[in-house]
XYZ file of C-alpha atoms in Angstrom:
767
model
C 78.774 -147.754 108.891
C 76.257 -150.245 107.461
C 73.626 -148.717 105.199
C 70.019 -148.787 106.512
C 67.743 -151.142 104.592
C 65.132 -149.467 102.392
C 61.677 -150.708 101.452
C 59.840 -149.554 98.326
C 56.289 -150.151 97.181
C 55.581 -151.217 93.585
C 51.932 -150.681 92.725
C 49.319 -148.963 90.621
C 48.752 -145.778 92.635
C 50.812 -143.791 95.065
C 47.671 -143.426 97.207
C 47.728 -147.175 97.997
C 50.208 -146.471 100.787
C 48.827 -143.065 101.850
C 47.687 -144.265 105.294
C 50.845 -146.176 106.090
C 53.372 -144.409 108.288
C 56.994 -145.449 108.623
C 56.800 -148.583 106.475
C 57.930 -147.488 102.997
C 60.822 -145.298 101.926
C 59.324 -144.674 98.506
C 57.182 -146.065 95.715
C 57.155 -146.916 92.015
C 53.656 -146.552 90.588
C 51.746 -146.080 87.355
C 49.880 -143.083 88.784
C 51.481 -140.747 91.249
C 52.842 -137.292 92.036
C 56.452 -138.035 91.077
C 57.349 -135.998 94.136
C 59.377 -136.944 97.177
C 60.259 -140.595 96.756
C 57.499 -141.497 94.299
C 58.475 -142.545 90.784
C 55.467 -142.167 88.498
C 55.150 -143.707 85.048
C 52.407 -141.203 84.255
C 54.577 -138.195 85.026
C 57.600 -139.735 83.308
C 55.721 -140.410 80.043
C 53.108 -137.625 80.309
C 50.171 -139.995 79.730
C 47.452 -141.702 81.777
C 47.086 -145.215 80.440
C 44.386 -147.863 80.789
C 46.336 -150.069 83.186
C 43.850 -152.976 82.994
C 45.654 -154.128 79.845
C 49.224 -155.428 79.987
C 51.683 -152.718 79.019
C 55.329 -153.543 78.357
C 56.320 -149.893 78.721
C 55.079 -149.894 82.308
C 56.962 -153.098 83.051
C 60.152 -151.643 81.563
C 59.704 -148.403 83.519
C 59.255 -150.244 86.821
C 62.156 -152.552 86.114
C 64.599 -149.772 85.159
C 63.502 -147.539 88.047
C 63.871 -150.393 90.521
C 67.341 -151.184 89.175
C 68.397 -147.564 89.727
C 67.144 -147.754 93.318
C 69.064 -151.005 93.841
C 72.238 -149.366 92.558
C 71.782 -146.636 95.152
C 70.577 -148.925 97.953
C 71.945 -152.437 97.285
C 70.104 -153.864 100.294
C 66.694 -152.444 99.441
C 63.532 -154.563 99.169
C 60.372 -154.241 97.088
C 56.845 -155.105 98.201
C 54.452 -155.567 95.284
C 50.737 -154.838 94.887
C 50.753 -157.749 92.407
C 53.323 -160.156 93.931
C 53.091 -162.512 90.945
C 54.407 -159.726 88.670
C 57.868 -160.187 90.155
C 58.444 -162.764 87.402
C 58.047 -160.070 84.751
C 60.917 -157.957 86.021
C 64.615 -158.618 85.570
C 66.349 -161.115 87.817
C 68.013 -158.304 89.770
C 64.655 -156.760 90.708
C 62.897 -160.068 91.398
C 65.701 -161.015 93.796
C 64.830 -157.942 95.865
C 61.069 -158.637 95.829
C 59.841 -159.883 99.196
C 56.810 -161.848 100.394
C 56.460 -163.925 97.235
C 54.473 -167.152 97.243
C 55.404 -170.113 95.088
C 54.771 -169.053 91.485
C 53.197 -172.407 90.639
C 50.592 -171.787 93.314
C 49.895 -168.180 92.305
C 49.742 -169.206 88.643
C 47.052 -171.690 89.629
C 45.109 -168.968 91.468
C 45.426 -166.617 88.481
C 43.806 -169.239 86.270
C 40.059 -168.679 86.732
C 39.144 -172.116 85.410
C 41.567 -174.161 87.502
C 40.722 -172.173 90.629
C 36.976 -172.778 90.238
C 37.587 -176.495 89.739
C 39.922 -176.599 92.733
C 37.539 -174.717 95.057
C 34.450 -176.641 93.920
C 35.503 -179.453 96.265
C 35.010 -177.283 99.359
C 32.548 -174.461 98.570
C 29.679 -173.736 96.208
C 31.012 -172.418 92.895
C 29.151 -170.345 90.322
C 27.790 -172.650 87.561
C 30.128 -172.503 84.569
C 31.335 -174.249 81.485
C 34.339 -173.767 79.222
C 34.558 -172.928 75.561
C 37.245 -171.962 73.059
C 37.279 -168.488 71.570
C 36.375 -169.781 68.116
C 33.247 -171.420 69.553
C 31.923 -168.233 71.163
C 28.565 -167.807 69.493
C 25.298 -166.668 71.083
C 23.515 -169.907 70.142
C 26.310 -171.963 71.705
C 25.974 -169.970 74.924
C 22.220 -170.601 74.953
C 22.834 -174.310 74.334
C 25.197 -174.433 77.315
C 22.577 -172.848 79.595
C 19.157 -173.383 77.916
C 17.167 -171.414 80.490
C 19.338 -168.290 80.276
C 19.508 -165.291 77.938
C 22.419 -163.280 79.383
C 25.919 -164.624 79.955
C 29.295 -163.636 81.311
C 32.290 -164.605 79.193
C 35.596 -164.466 81.021
C 39.136 -165.098 79.921
C 41.317 -167.544 81.800
C 43.281 -164.581 83.134
C 41.329 -161.352 83.692
C 41.294 -158.370 86.019
C 39.161 -155.285 86.708
C 36.921 -155.784 83.686
C 39.653 -156.582 81.201
C 38.832 -160.010 79.795
C 35.288 -160.100 81.212
C 32.279 -159.422 78.983
C 28.524 -159.525 79.343
C 26.601 -161.000 76.422
C 22.867 -160.427 75.918
C 22.443 -160.867 72.156
C 24.263 -161.951 68.973
C 25.123 -158.284 68.430
C 27.152 -158.276 71.653
C 29.239 -161.182 70.355
C 30.258 -159.233 67.247
C 31.359 -156.304 69.401
C 33.842 -158.352 71.443
C 35.250 -160.663 68.754
C 38.325 -158.460 68.211
C 39.255 -159.080 71.866
C 38.763 -162.845 71.653
C 41.668 -165.194 70.889
C 40.349 -168.140 68.791
C 42.016 -171.040 70.606
C 42.139 -169.684 74.137
C 39.835 -171.196 76.733
C 37.063 -169.030 78.201
C 34.545 -169.633 80.977
C 30.840 -169.110 80.406
C 28.539 -168.434 83.352
C 24.883 -167.409 83.340
C 24.366 -163.769 84.275
C 22.443 -163.873 87.538
C 20.312 -160.731 87.504
C 19.307 -160.708 91.146
C 22.751 -160.861 92.686
C 25.334 -158.792 94.558
C 29.113 -159.173 94.352
C 31.163 -159.214 97.566
C 34.905 -159.022 98.158
C 36.689 -160.332 101.231
C 40.285 -159.624 102.297
C 42.294 -162.411 103.944
C 45.791 -162.538 105.388
C 47.019 -166.069 105.817
C 49.602 -167.000 108.427
C 51.100 -170.414 108.889
C 48.822 -171.080 111.864
C 45.985 -168.586 111.501
C 43.748 -166.954 108.910
C 42.647 -163.339 109.382
C 39.383 -162.177 107.800
C 38.736 -158.472 107.316
C 35.425 -156.586 106.831
C 33.730 -157.503 103.573
C 32.702 -154.927 100.989
C 30.143 -154.855 98.215
C 31.820 -154.543 94.832
C 30.356 -151.819 92.652
C 30.270 -153.285 89.158
C 29.272 -151.166 86.164
C 28.622 -152.176 82.589
C 30.795 -150.369 80.056
C 30.944 -151.368 76.403
C 29.878 -154.962 77.164
C 32.410 -155.185 79.977
C 31.705 -155.691 83.646
C 34.041 -153.191 85.251
C 34.926 -152.707 88.903
C 34.079 -149.124 89.890
C 34.404 -149.019 93.669
C 33.488 -150.589 96.970
C 30.920 -150.027 99.692
C 31.704 -151.369 103.169
C 28.511 -149.891 104.666
C 26.065 -151.516 102.270
C 26.965 -154.876 103.837
C 24.770 -153.863 106.795
C 21.685 -153.946 104.540
C 22.257 -157.517 103.368
C 20.739 -160.703 104.837
C 22.747 -161.822 107.852
C 22.682 -165.463 106.774
C 24.291 -164.474 103.447
C 27.057 -162.466 105.117
C 27.684 -165.256 107.612
C 28.099 -167.722 104.742
C 30.549 -165.334 103.026
C 32.737 -165.277 106.134
C 32.343 -169.034 106.637
C 33.425 -169.679 103.039
C 36.279 -167.215 103.483
C 37.552 -169.137 106.495
C 37.265 -172.481 104.674
C 39.101 -171.190 101.600
C 41.724 -169.504 103.763
C 42.434 -172.770 105.583
C 42.646 -174.569 102.247
C 45.169 -172.042 100.915
C 47.054 -172.229 104.191
C 47.398 -176.001 103.834
C 48.762 -175.418 100.313
C 51.535 -173.221 101.674
C 50.059 -169.845 100.695
C 51.008 -166.888 102.908
C 50.026 -163.254 103.124
C 47.244 -161.247 101.545
C 44.595 -162.308 99.063
C 41.105 -161.271 98.072
C 38.154 -163.550 97.421
C 35.208 -162.573 95.230
C 31.769 -164.047 95.834
C 28.476 -163.646 94.015
C 25.505 -163.710 96.366
C 21.772 -164.107 95.851
C 19.059 -163.770 98.502
C 19.852 -167.274 99.746
C 23.028 -168.513 98.052
C 26.719 -167.618 98.036
C 28.834 -168.627 95.035
C 32.625 -168.574 94.937
C 33.951 -166.613 91.954
C 37.727 -166.167 92.144
C 40.815 -165.604 94.299
C 43.072 -162.593 93.751
C 46.539 -163.346 95.111
C 47.291 -159.670 95.697
C 46.151 -156.488 97.397
C 42.730 -155.134 96.369
C 41.484 -151.790 95.060
C 39.616 -151.369 98.347
C 42.645 -152.177 100.537
C 43.334 -148.495 101.140
C 40.041 -148.074 103.037
C 40.817 -151.038 105.278
C 44.213 -149.471 105.944
C 42.547 -146.205 106.911
C 40.283 -148.020 109.378
C 43.192 -150.049 110.772
C 45.070 -146.826 111.433
C 42.050 -145.354 113.245
C 42.078 -148.414 115.507
C 45.862 -148.090 116.053
C 46.469 -151.331 114.187
C 49.142 -152.065 111.567
C 48.435 -151.805 107.850
C 47.594 -154.693 105.554
C 51.076 -154.332 104.032
C 52.688 -154.740 107.460
C 50.477 -157.725 108.337
C 51.207 -159.241 104.918
C 54.943 -159.047 105.588
C 54.468 -160.431 109.099
C 52.705 -163.483 107.668
C 55.959 -164.502 105.941
C 57.907 -164.167 109.204
C 55.659 -165.186 112.087
C 53.414 -168.258 112.450
C 50.491 -166.142 113.676
C 49.584 -162.458 114.193
C 51.435 -160.406 116.772
C 48.317 -158.389 117.626
C 45.237 -159.460 119.577
C 41.681 -158.768 118.384
C 42.878 -157.541 115.018
C 39.613 -158.637 113.409
C 37.542 -156.532 115.825
C 37.234 -153.358 113.771
C 34.940 -151.957 111.112
C 35.199 -149.929 107.923
C 32.608 -147.168 107.608
C 33.314 -145.684 104.195
C 32.705 -146.283 100.509
C 34.357 -145.087 97.338
C 33.651 -144.659 93.667
C 36.340 -144.553 90.999
C 35.863 -142.272 88.002
C 37.357 -143.241 84.658
C 38.185 -141.218 81.576
C 35.935 -141.299 78.528
C 36.491 -138.688 75.864
C 32.765 -138.071 75.444
C 32.273 -137.226 79.125
C 35.563 -135.549 80.014
C 33.892 -132.202 80.740
C 31.286 -133.763 83.023
C 33.836 -135.792 84.950
C 36.140 -132.825 85.406
C 33.178 -130.816 86.694
C 32.510 -133.420 89.404
C 36.203 -133.358 90.328
C 36.045 -129.576 90.698
C 32.907 -129.383 92.875
C 33.308 -132.536 95.002
C 34.718 -130.632 97.991
C 31.343 -128.873 98.384
C 29.543 -132.163 99.075
C 29.304 -133.042 102.813
C 29.055 -136.756 102.011
C 32.504 -136.683 100.357
C 35.345 -137.262 102.820
C 38.108 -136.590 100.335
C 39.198 -137.017 96.752
C 42.147 -139.161 95.642
C 43.573 -138.330 92.240
C 47.254 -139.322 92.523
C 48.524 -136.079 91.023
C 45.905 -135.876 88.245
C 46.804 -133.490 85.406
C 43.856 -132.897 83.066
C 46.114 -131.509 80.340
C 48.076 -134.663 79.571
C 47.120 -137.370 77.070
C 44.608 -139.884 78.455
C 43.559 -143.291 77.198
C 39.895 -144.290 77.303
C 38.921 -146.118 80.523
C 41.976 -144.890 82.415
C 41.666 -144.114 86.110
C 41.086 -140.449 86.963
C 40.164 -140.104 90.616
C 38.303 -141.671 93.519
C 35.754 -140.032 95.778
C 35.639 -141.444 99.291
C 32.288 -141.098 101.078
C 31.264 -141.150 104.734
C 28.060 -143.033 103.879
C 26.953 -145.858 101.646
C 26.718 -144.978 97.955
C 24.825 -148.159 97.076
C 21.943 -150.077 98.582
C 20.180 -153.404 98.254
C 17.374 -152.945 95.735
C 14.043 -154.767 96.265
C 14.980 -157.376 93.642
C 18.313 -158.036 95.411
C 20.654 -156.128 93.157
C 23.235 -153.503 93.984
C 21.594 -150.136 93.366
C 24.273 -147.492 92.962
C 23.344 -143.916 93.804
C 22.306 -142.505 90.441
C 24.507 -139.416 90.671
C 27.541 -141.593 90.000
C 26.067 -142.509 86.634
C 27.508 -139.426 84.940
C 27.419 -141.015 81.467
C 23.647 -140.643 81.474
C 23.621 -137.008 80.417
C 21.372 -134.737 78.428
C 21.903 -134.945 74.706
C 24.099 -131.975 73.915
C 22.561 -131.236 70.536
C 18.993 -130.944 71.844
C 17.453 -128.191 74.007
C 15.938 -129.233 77.324
C 12.341 -129.050 76.059
C 13.106 -131.577 73.307
C 14.029 -134.215 75.905
C 11.634 -133.380 78.706
C 11.361 -136.797 80.316
C 15.079 -137.290 80.601
C 15.510 -133.717 81.784
C 12.925 -134.122 84.530
C 14.159 -137.526 85.679
C 17.699 -136.226 86.041
C 16.542 -133.216 88.050
C 14.361 -135.321 90.349
C 17.056 -137.947 90.774
C 20.153 -135.786 91.177
C 18.766 -132.689 92.841
C 20.129 -129.181 92.478
C 22.591 -126.706 93.914
C 22.250 -122.927 94.252
C 25.281 -120.746 93.646
C 26.293 -118.289 96.344
C 25.325 -115.379 94.117
C 21.869 -116.793 93.382
C 21.248 -117.713 97.019
C 22.159 -114.198 98.158
C 19.691 -112.779 95.645
C 16.970 -115.188 96.800
C 17.509 -114.128 100.410
C 16.603 -110.593 99.400
C 13.263 -111.988 98.267
C 12.678 -114.046 101.398
C 14.768 -117.110 100.564
C 13.978 -120.239 98.525
C 10.867 -122.145 99.467
C 12.245 -125.560 100.387
C 10.483 -126.648 103.544
C 8.339 -129.290 101.851
C 10.115 -132.499 100.779
C 13.542 -130.804 101.171
C 13.157 -129.389 97.691
C 12.778 -126.083 95.875
C 10.113 -125.107 93.358
C 11.410 -124.220 89.916
C 9.573 -122.852 86.926
C 11.644 -123.527 83.827
C 10.937 -120.768 81.313
C 7.334 -120.596 82.633
C 6.633 -123.937 80.963
C 7.774 -126.726 83.259
C 7.107 -126.687 87.005
C 9.248 -129.009 89.078
C 9.915 -129.599 92.756
C 13.657 -130.364 92.799
C 15.476 -131.990 95.753
C 17.754 -129.494 97.479
C 20.239 -129.951 100.326
C 19.690 -133.716 100.381
C 22.279 -136.498 100.269
C 24.731 -136.040 97.375
C 22.795 -133.111 95.874
C 25.961 -131.022 96.150
C 27.398 -133.303 93.459
C 24.517 -132.542 91.115
C 25.357 -131.272 87.634
C 22.399 -128.869 87.952
C 22.694 -125.499 89.632
C 20.728 -122.272 89.828
C 22.809 -119.180 89.112
C 21.999 -115.478 88.921
C 23.386 -113.612 85.943
C 22.359 -110.360 84.263
C 19.431 -109.818 86.646
C 17.821 -113.203 86.047
C 18.072 -116.742 87.327
C 19.417 -119.411 85.026
C 19.675 -123.175 85.199
C 23.142 -124.541 84.527
C 24.036 -128.097 83.576
C 27.672 -129.011 84.211
C 28.389 -125.295 84.505
C 26.725 -124.250 81.236
C 23.370 -122.395 81.025
C 20.528 -124.370 79.443
C 17.377 -122.465 80.487
C 15.963 -119.456 82.298
C 14.281 -120.329 85.592
C 12.124 -118.807 88.271
C 12.730 -119.939 91.860
C 9.716 -119.699 94.123
C 10.476 -117.939 97.382
C 8.867 -118.374 100.793
C 5.195 -117.732 101.283
C 4.733 -114.430 103.125
C 1.778 -115.785 105.140
C 3.449 -119.049 106.118
C 4.899 -117.849 109.423
C 1.712 -116.201 110.665
C 0.163 -117.700 113.787
C -3.436 -118.666 114.435
C -5.239 -117.432 117.523
C -4.233 -120.718 119.170
C -0.560 -120.085 118.300
C -0.301 -122.652 115.524
C 1.948 -121.574 112.608
C 0.089 -121.354 109.320
C 2.684 -123.508 107.579
C 1.881 -126.439 109.864
C -1.693 -126.380 108.632
C -1.180 -125.362 105.019
C 1.255 -125.286 102.153
C 0.868 -122.942 99.216
C 1.929 -124.724 96.047
C 2.160 -123.394 92.522
C -1.601 -123.226 92.000
C -3.167 -124.919 95.001
C -3.403 -124.651 98.746
C -2.823 -127.852 100.663
C -4.712 -128.159 103.928
C -3.614 -130.719 106.518
C -6.386 -132.022 108.708
C -3.690 -132.998 111.200
C -0.005 -132.170 111.634
C 1.136 -135.739 112.018
C 0.134 -139.294 111.204
C -1.939 -141.837 113.077
C 0.455 -144.640 112.206
C 3.455 -142.639 113.406
C 1.723 -142.178 116.749
C 1.444 -145.962 116.996
C 5.132 -146.421 116.021
C 4.141 -148.190 112.810
C 4.684 -145.309 110.419
C 6.002 -145.586 106.875
C 9.785 -145.966 106.860
C 10.247 -143.558 103.945
C 8.176 -140.714 105.428
C 9.503 -137.952 107.688
C 6.115 -136.850 109.052
C 6.209 -136.755 112.840
C 3.431 -137.947 115.165
C 1.214 -135.122 116.442
C -2.306 -134.031 117.244
C -5.137 -133.048 114.957
C -5.672 -129.362 114.272
C -8.795 -127.712 115.563
C -11.468 -126.795 113.058
C -11.140 -123.204 114.249
C -7.421 -123.078 113.337
C -8.021 -124.642 109.926
C -10.803 -122.223 108.996
C -8.685 -119.278 110.104
C -5.935 -120.316 107.692
C -8.357 -120.981 104.845
C -9.855 -117.526 105.387
C -6.398 -115.911 105.312
C -5.671 -117.417 101.870
C -9.163 -116.832 100.485
C -8.131 -114.017 98.160
C -4.767 -115.469 97.109
C -4.961 -115.132 93.297
C -2.756 -118.148 92.497
C -5.051 -120.674 94.164
C -7.006 -122.573 91.512
C -7.901 -125.536 93.698
C -7.430 -127.080 97.135
C -5.864 -130.310 98.340
C -7.061 -131.705 101.638
C -4.843 -134.384 103.114
C -1.649 -135.052 105.000
C -0.663 -137.716 107.470
C -2.982 -140.720 107.551
C -5.990 -140.659 109.848
C -7.179 -143.539 112.014
C -8.216 -146.241 109.497
C -11.105 -147.257 111.759
C -12.265 -143.690 112.293
C -14.953 -141.684 110.543
C -14.585 -139.017 107.870
C -16.726 -136.480 109.746
C -13.884 -134.009 110.389
C -12.757 -134.158 106.748
C -16.298 -133.653 105.489
C -16.655 -130.612 107.747
C -13.398 -129.057 106.434
C -14.250 -129.801 102.801
C -17.746 -128.391 103.139
C -16.368 -125.188 104.648
C -13.830 -124.699 101.812
C -16.441 -125.443 99.171
C -18.940 -122.980 100.581
C -16.269 -120.301 100.990
C -14.585 -120.574 97.576
C -16.551 -122.914 95.295
C -13.197 -124.064 93.872
C -12.244 -127.663 93.097
C -11.216 -129.776 96.065
C -8.902 -132.767 95.857
C -9.053 -135.251 98.744
C -6.055 -137.451 99.535
C -6.678 -140.004 102.286
C -6.632 -143.651 103.216
C -9.434 -145.612 101.507
C -12.580 -145.532 103.631
C -13.654 -148.830 105.099
C -17.296 -147.957 104.427
C -17.528 -146.716 100.872
C -20.887 -145.042 101.452
C -18.982 -142.070 102.890
C -17.665 -141.265 99.406
C -21.062 -139.916 98.357
C -21.051 -137.642 101.407
C -17.589 -136.401 100.429
C -18.763 -135.655 96.907
C -21.817 -133.826 98.150
C -19.561 -131.800 100.475
C -17.561 -130.539 97.494
C -14.866 -133.088 96.654
C -14.174 -133.137 92.912
C -11.314 -135.663 92.830
C -9.845 -138.272 95.198
C -6.631 -140.220 95.751
C -6.162 -143.329 97.819
C -2.424 -143.889 97.577
C -1.307 -147.503 97.678
C 2.371 -146.442 97.482
C 3.508 -150.064 97.070
C 1.649 -152.685 95.036
C 3.588 -155.686 96.393
C 1.766 -156.115 99.691
C 4.601 -158.018 101.362
C 6.917 -155.093 100.673
C 4.104 -152.718 101.632
C 3.986 -154.323 105.069
C 7.786 -154.141 105.321
C 8.110 -150.461 104.412
C 4.704 -149.367 105.772
C 4.076 -151.435 108.923
C 0.810 -149.593 109.597
C -0.616 -148.430 106.306
C 0.747 -151.520 104.544
C -1.580 -153.593 106.696
C -4.609 -152.247 104.827
C -5.530 -155.106 102.537
C -5.820 -154.660 98.810
C -9.545 -155.475 98.901
C -10.179 -152.325 100.928
C -8.449 -150.277 98.236
C -10.284 -152.080 95.463
C -13.702 -151.475 97.033
C -12.912 -147.785 97.462
C -11.628 -147.479 93.893
C -14.731 -149.129 92.423
C -17.091 -146.959 94.438
C -15.093 -143.797 93.663
C -15.016 -144.369 89.905
C -18.802 -144.764 89.940
C -19.040 -141.293 91.501
C -16.199 -139.427 89.798
C -15.766 -141.448 86.635
C -12.712 -143.035 85.004
C -11.256 -139.936 83.387
C -8.537 -139.160 85.939
C -10.469 -137.878 88.954
C -9.776 -141.071 90.926
C -6.091 -141.652 91.498
C -3.522 -143.642 93.427
C 0.197 -142.968 93.847
C 2.877 -145.634 93.555
C 6.445 -144.990 94.670
C 9.120 -145.779 92.101
C 12.029 -147.451 93.858
C 10.489 -149.505 96.659
C 9.589 -152.517 94.541
C 10.845 -154.104 91.351
C 10.044 -152.635 87.949
C 7.897 -155.681 87.182
C 5.909 -155.235 90.376
C 5.203 -151.521 89.978
C 4.176 -152.009 86.342
C 1.806 -154.770 87.466
C 0.399 -152.295 89.984
C -0.107 -149.676 87.272
C -2.012 -152.210 85.169
C -4.113 -153.213 88.176
C -5.129 -149.582 88.741
C -5.843 -148.910 85.077
C -8.123 -151.944 84.849
C -10.178 -150.415 87.654
C -10.314 -147.067 85.885
C -7.960 -145.477 88.412
C -5.333 -143.013 87.251
C -1.848 -144.008 88.518
C 0.581 -141.388 89.809
C 4.301 -142.201 89.812
C 6.232 -140.598 92.649
C 9.990 -141.066 92.664
C 11.424 -142.290 95.947
C 12.958 -139.523 98.053
C 15.092 -141.172 100.745
C 14.245 -140.046 104.268
C 13.682 -141.295 107.794
C 14.647 -144.986 108.215
C 15.338 -145.236 104.484
C 17.746 -142.304 104.431
C 20.440 -144.570 102.944
C 18.177 -146.219 100.410
C 18.481 -144.730 96.951
C 16.088 -144.254 94.052
C 16.716 -146.327 90.905
C 19.107 -145.076 88.260
C 17.736 -142.517 85.828
C 17.666 -145.013 82.963
C 15.467 -147.412 84.939
C 13.162 -144.609 86.092
C 12.734 -143.378 82.533
C 11.917 -146.909 81.368
C 9.257 -147.330 84.089
C 7.736 -143.981 83.136
C 7.522 -144.876 79.456
C 6.123 -148.343 80.174
C 3.526 -146.747 82.468
C 2.412 -144.451 79.661
C 1.999 -147.447 77.360
C -0.171 -149.253 79.920
C -2.287 -146.136 80.483
C -2.836 -145.738 76.746
C -3.884 -149.393 76.513
C -6.727 -148.780 78.989
C -7.458 -145.174 77.957
C -6.655 -144.011 81.491
C -4.583 -140.838 81.910
C -1.367 -140.908 83.911
C -2.004 -138.706 86.939
C -2.315 -136.050 88.081
C -4.645 -134.155 85.758
C -3.319 -130.715 86.730
C -0.239 -129.534 84.830
C 1.075 -127.546 87.817
C 0.637 -130.490 90.181
C 3.021 -132.597 88.114
C 5.918 -130.815 89.804
C 7.101 -133.771 91.922
C 5.877 -136.778 89.913
C 6.820 -138.564 86.712
C 4.634 -136.792 84.236
C 5.050 -133.978 81.712
C 2.008 -132.655 79.876
C 3.594 -129.967 77.716
C 2.252 -131.280 74.452
C 4.053 -128.655 72.366
C 7.395 -129.732 73.806
C 7.076 -133.486 73.883
C 9.976 -135.633 72.648
């Protein structure tokens, strides 16, 4: 009886063929379980290596393992993740490798320089020049591109960050010289700051070219290297349609060009895009790191895998399946690497990831944390059911900051010695509550997290902070509240760093007014103030032109009777030091009569300070009436300084012109001075760093105290993330410098009201 033919996969990870049924009889991989029919180099040698560098031991392992399989199954075949690697194996193994293009052609495609020159005839190519290793000097790079300061140096043959460096200064050159070969040729390209990298899968048949859904490449900087860290197929939906169309158009053109050259099967094309341009970068004559997600989607649509289609392309002139391009990929993934300084943090994420609803599953290819690991080696991938990156206002790829696990608190310093960093991380990454702590909080009425989907923490009775809770990705946060030895503690990556107090629900909040309006719709009791809403909704929401980042719903105004009933109920609350009047925006053409009436009532009842937050009045004369009624401080929140972006993200409120704000600010500072009683909030994350800093300077020049509120994704912007913690911290520090220049305090003036903004006024604990 004739022996059945066997097919084996040779690749990097066993998981590359996880969603492929009935195609492969086994696999030989660098990372894998070594169970069933998987042969794993990692398990054989008890080490996880950095596979981005060539490793002869891996080649020898694959070759010897494949030869053993051939001895057992003489008619077996091998399909390779890297088809061009067939040359590196012995003749016996290479004879059994299938779906191999002409090596002269794939060698050409592997050469980054030749490929760019070849493709420049048909598509727009990234500007570049060539240089020998011995000539790599920062001044030479500047001479090559006189208008640039940052550059990408890439070897002729490079992959996944190996052989690709980013250079920003002469110091960077000295750090990479050990990796540079003096007389090799390298490409130099300017680093385009406002750009996004896209990858496109193609399968080329003799008569047809298939294009698959594009993904955004998640590129991270690591030790002067630009390293591939994952892919986001959903972020594509946020990008300009004309850019995406050009990507697919270029993909089709390049595919036809390769087809005419005799190329068959799978390849990946990398593009660099700007707001208006698409530049060709390189062709990878192989499967891609993101191929597994396309395979998963193909399976959901009852379509064959990329591996099966790749093999078909070497047999049939065109695809055997109709409408194979009519499917989508709705996932993203991030790949975590090993670094000895962050091993504990990374392992912690691996351990808690199954608690995060945004995580579909974790792929770790049989990860064993106890074996030897090389720096930069692959550890695991988290696959998400949502985008993990978004298009930032300056057209860059903004990765959700929680993936940036290297940005951690300095281990040697207590939290109060690095307050800014500590607060930024909490605001940006959110918090979890352990089951034990949550059960204890329920006994006290439960955590108070209705406002802003956050909980109120008091860290050792010194720092008050409103921390995001039960929001996207917060279950991956390194911060958690635990309950041990009859007290709450704040843990960071599982280790206690401070004692905390968690504010529980307000006992009066669920009371009803005589008109059956819940108290908590009219008021919110903060740490030291009572917020009174003059209305439950927003005028602009009612007109369907509400702010895209706000989750306030349209509704009616509250009656004066209901408001006074609530104010009376809280009259003797000992924690209330002052009042805030404001909520959803009122009609910009309306009067301030209702607000004046409410403010006057509170002032006469309590004589405590009253803070008004509203849209800027069109007629500034009303400000004197507000002051006479009892207002002691005001805020007219611009939110976004760039008025084009303001109109985009705030279709209604963004239509208020800057002159209206300026007139209100000038009149207000004449009444309340320039010492911090007149304020305006700007949202960090909705415009570029340069733009928000310009806005801060604009406010300071007018004597207005800026408040920095970190973007909290919600409503239409639920998949739009805040900037990374490093960028947020930089904006905060630059804002302080600008404020000092004009002798204007960063707002707000109240220590307790800093809980959800970028400010810390604990002078005794400053960095």
